[in-house]
Amino acid sequence: MPIVLIGPMGAGKSRVGQRLASAVDAPFIDTDVRITERYGPIDEIFAREGEEYFRIIEREIVADALREESVISLGGGAVLHPETQADLEDLPVVWLQVSAEAVAPRLSGSTRPLLAEGGIGAWKAILESRRPVYEALADLRIDTSRRSVARIVEEITEWFGGAR
Ligand code: S3P
């Protein structure tokens, strides 16, 4: 069964996912990386084709990834797709949370298209609009603001070991 990491941009899904995958000896899939490998840089996809198109290709990539026995880190907005929401209902889902203060330095220099204009203000607004979705899907939530990646991985493996 896959383990799925969700949460806003900069919450640490990729960093934690990589380390978690080696801890549980599973492959790691980052859906943003898969999109980039197949379609090119995400900011260019947004600029060329728009967000709606991005969500369609993202859904394809996510649907394939969720069939694999892996640790999967989803792009922050992937949970907006109703079919992805339905898929996640039966899977172990970890919501990585982070405060605005802790995320701000992590986002500096980012090329994420949704933050290109609004910066941290846009990040907060996006999080608030998605919060109910993250809440509904999460089986476990962990605040990454002040925890080391090692500690976060430990908490997830302890939970997953017990939940299995
Ligand atoms: C997005 C998050 C990004 C990426 C794209 C859109 C979002 O992934 O998929 O820029 O809508 O929150 P990360 O959450 O990995 O930054």
Coordinates of C-alpha atoms and ligand atoms in Angstrom, one line a residue:
M1 CA 0.0 0.0 0.0
P2 CA 1.4 3.5 -0.7
I3 CA 1.9 6.1 2.0
V4 CA 0.8 9.5 0.7
L5 CA 2.1 12.9 1.9
I6 CA -0.1 16.0 1.4
G7 CA 0.1 19.6 2.5
P8 CA 0.8 23.1 1.3
M9 CA 3.8 24.2 -0.7
G10 CA 7.0 24.2 1.4
A11 CA 5.7 21.8 4.1
G12 CA 8.5 19.4 3.4
K13 CA 6.7 16.8 1.4
S14 CA 9.6 16.0 -0.9
R15 CA 12.4 16.1 1.8
V16 CA 10.3 14.0 4.2
G17 CA 9.1 11.7 1.5
Q18 CA 12.6 10.8 0.3
R19 CA 13.8 10.0 3.8
L20 CA 10.6 8.1 4.7
A21 CA 10.9 6.0 1.6
S22 CA 14.4 4.9 2.5
A23 CA 13.3 4.3 6.1
V24 CA 10.5 1.9 5.0
D25 CA 12.6 0.6 2.1
A26 CA 10.1 1.7 -0.6
P27 CA 10.5 3.6 -3.8
F28 CA 9.8 7.4 -3.6
I29 CA 7.6 9.2 -6.1
D30 CA 7.3 13.0 -6.2
T31 CA 4.4 13.8 -8.5
D32 CA 5.9 17.3 -9.3
V33 CA 9.1 15.6 -10.5
R34 CA 7.1 13.2 -12.7
I35 CA 5.2 16.0 -14.2
T36 CA 8.4 17.9 -15.0
E37 CA 10.0 14.8 -16.5
R38 CA 7.1 14.3 -18.8
Y39 CA 5.9 17.8 -19.6
G40 CA 8.7 20.2 -18.6
P41 CA 9.0 22.8 -15.8
I42 CA 5.8 23.4 -13.9
D43 CA 6.1 27.2 -14.1
E44 CA 6.3 26.9 -17.9
I45 CA 3.2 24.6 -18.0
F46 CA 1.2 27.2 -16.0
A47 CA 2.5 30.0 -18.3
R48 CA 1.8 28.2 -21.5
E49 CA -1.4 26.2 -20.8
G50 CA -2.8 27.6 -17.5
E51 CA -3.7 26.0 -14.2
E52 CA -6.7 24.0 -15.5
Y53 CA -4.6 22.1 -18.0
F54 CA -1.9 21.5 -15.3
R55 CA -4.6 20.0 -13.0
I56 CA -5.6 17.5 -15.8
I57 CA -2.1 16.3 -16.4
E58 CA -1.4 16.3 -12.6
R59 CA -4.4 14.0 -12.1
E60 CA -3.1 11.5 -14.7
I61 CA 0.3 11.4 -13.0
V62 CA -1.2 11.1 -9.6
A63 CA -3.6 8.3 -10.6
D64 CA -0.7 6.3 -11.9
A65 CA 1.5 7.0 -8.9
L66 CA -1.2 5.9 -6.4
R67 CA -1.2 2.4 -8.0
E68 CA 2.4 2.0 -7.0
E69 CA 3.6 0.5 -3.7
S70 CA 5.6 3.7 -2.8
V71 CA 5.9 6.7 -0.6
I72 CA 4.2 9.4 -2.7
S73 CA 4.5 13.2 -2.2
L74 CA 1.7 15.0 -3.9
G75 CA 1.9 18.6 -5.2
G76 CA 0.1 20.9 -2.8
G77 CA -3.0 21.3 -5.1
A78 CA -3.3 17.7 -6.3
V79 CA -5.9 17.1 -3.6
L80 CA -8.3 19.5 -5.3
H81 CA -9.2 16.9 -7.9
P82 CA -12.4 15.0 -6.8
E83 CA -11.1 11.6 -8.2
T84 CA -7.9 12.1 -6.2
Q85 CA -9.9 12.8 -3.1
A86 CA -11.9 9.6 -3.7
D87 CA -8.6 7.6 -4.2
L88 CA -7.1 8.9 -1.0
E89 CA -10.0 7.9 1.2
D90 CA -8.7 4.3 1.4
L91 CA -5.0 5.1 1.7
P92 CA -2.8 6.2 4.6
V93 CA -2.5 9.9 4.2
V94 CA -0.1 12.2 6.2
W95 CA -0.8 15.9 6.2
L96 CA 2.5 17.8 6.7
Q97 CA 1.7 21.2 8.2
V98 CA 3.9 24.3 8.6
S99 CA 3.5 27.8 10.0
A100 CA 3.8 30.8 7.7
E101 CA 6.8 31.9 9.7
A102 CA 8.6 28.7 9.1
V103 CA 7.6 28.3 5.5
A104 CA 8.6 31.9 4.4
P105 CA 12.4 31.2 4.2
R106 CA 11.8 27.8 2.5
L107 CA 9.9 29.5 -0.3
S108 CA 12.4 32.2 -1.0
G109 CA 13.7 31.9 -4.5
S110 CA 10.9 29.5 -5.4
T111 CA 9.6 29.4 -9.0
R112 CA 6.1 28.2 -7.9
P113 CA 3.7 29.9 -10.3
L114 CA 0.9 30.3 -7.7
L115 CA 3.3 32.4 -5.5
A116 CA 4.8 34.4 -8.2
E117 CA 2.8 37.5 -7.4
G118 CA 1.4 37.2 -3.9
G119 CA 4.3 35.6 -2.1
I120 CA 3.5 34.5 1.5
G121 CA 0.1 36.3 1.4
A122 CA -0.9 34.1 -1.5
W123 CA 0.5 31.0 0.3
K124 CA -1.7 31.8 3.4
A125 CA -4.8 32.3 1.3
I126 CA -4.3 29.1 -0.7
L127 CA -3.8 27.2 2.5
E128 CA -7.0 28.5 4.0
S129 CA -9.0 27.7 1.0
R130 CA -7.6 24.1 1.0
R131 CA -7.6 23.5 4.7
P132 CA -11.0 21.7 4.8
V133 CA -9.8 19.3 2.1
Y134 CA -6.5 18.5 3.9
E135 CA -8.5 18.0 7.1
A136 CA -11.0 15.7 5.5
L137 CA -8.3 13.5 3.9
A138 CA -5.6 13.3 6.6
D139 CA -5.2 10.3 8.8
L140 CA -2.2 11.8 10.6
R141 CA -1.0 15.4 10.8
I142 CA 2.5 16.5 11.7
D143 CA 3.7 20.1 12.0
T144 CA 7.1 20.3 10.3
S145 CA 7.8 23.9 11.4
R146 CA 10.2 23.0 14.3
R147 CA 10.9 19.3 13.9
S148 CA 13.9 17.7 12.2
V149 CA 13.2 15.5 9.1
A150 CA 14.5 12.5 11.1
R151 CA 12.0 13.1 13.9
I152 CA 9.1 13.5 11.4
V153 CA 10.1 10.3 9.7
E154 CA 10.2 8.5 13.0
E155 CA 6.7 9.7 13.9
I156 CA 5.3 8.6 10.6
T157 CA 6.9 5.1 10.7
E158 CA 5.7 4.6 14.3
W159 CA 2.2 5.5 13.3
F160 CA 2.3 3.5 10.1
G161 CA 3.7 0.5 11.9
G162 CA 0.9 0.6 14.4
A163 CA -1.8 1.4 11.8
R164 CA -0.9 -1.4 9.4
Ligands
S3P1 C1 1.1 23.6 -6.3 C2 2.1 23.1 -5.6 C3 3.4 22.7 -6.2 C4 3.2 22.4 -7.7 C5 2.5 23.5 -8.4 C6 1.2 23.8 -7.8 C7 -0.1 24.0 -5.6 O1 3.9 21.6 -5.6 O2 2.5 21.2 -7.9 O3 3.4 24.6 -8.3 O4 -1.2 24.2 -6.2 O5 -0.1 24.1 -4.3 P1 4.6 21.6 -4.0 O6 3.4 21.5 -3.1 O7 5.4 20.4 -4.0 O8 5.3 22.8 -3.9

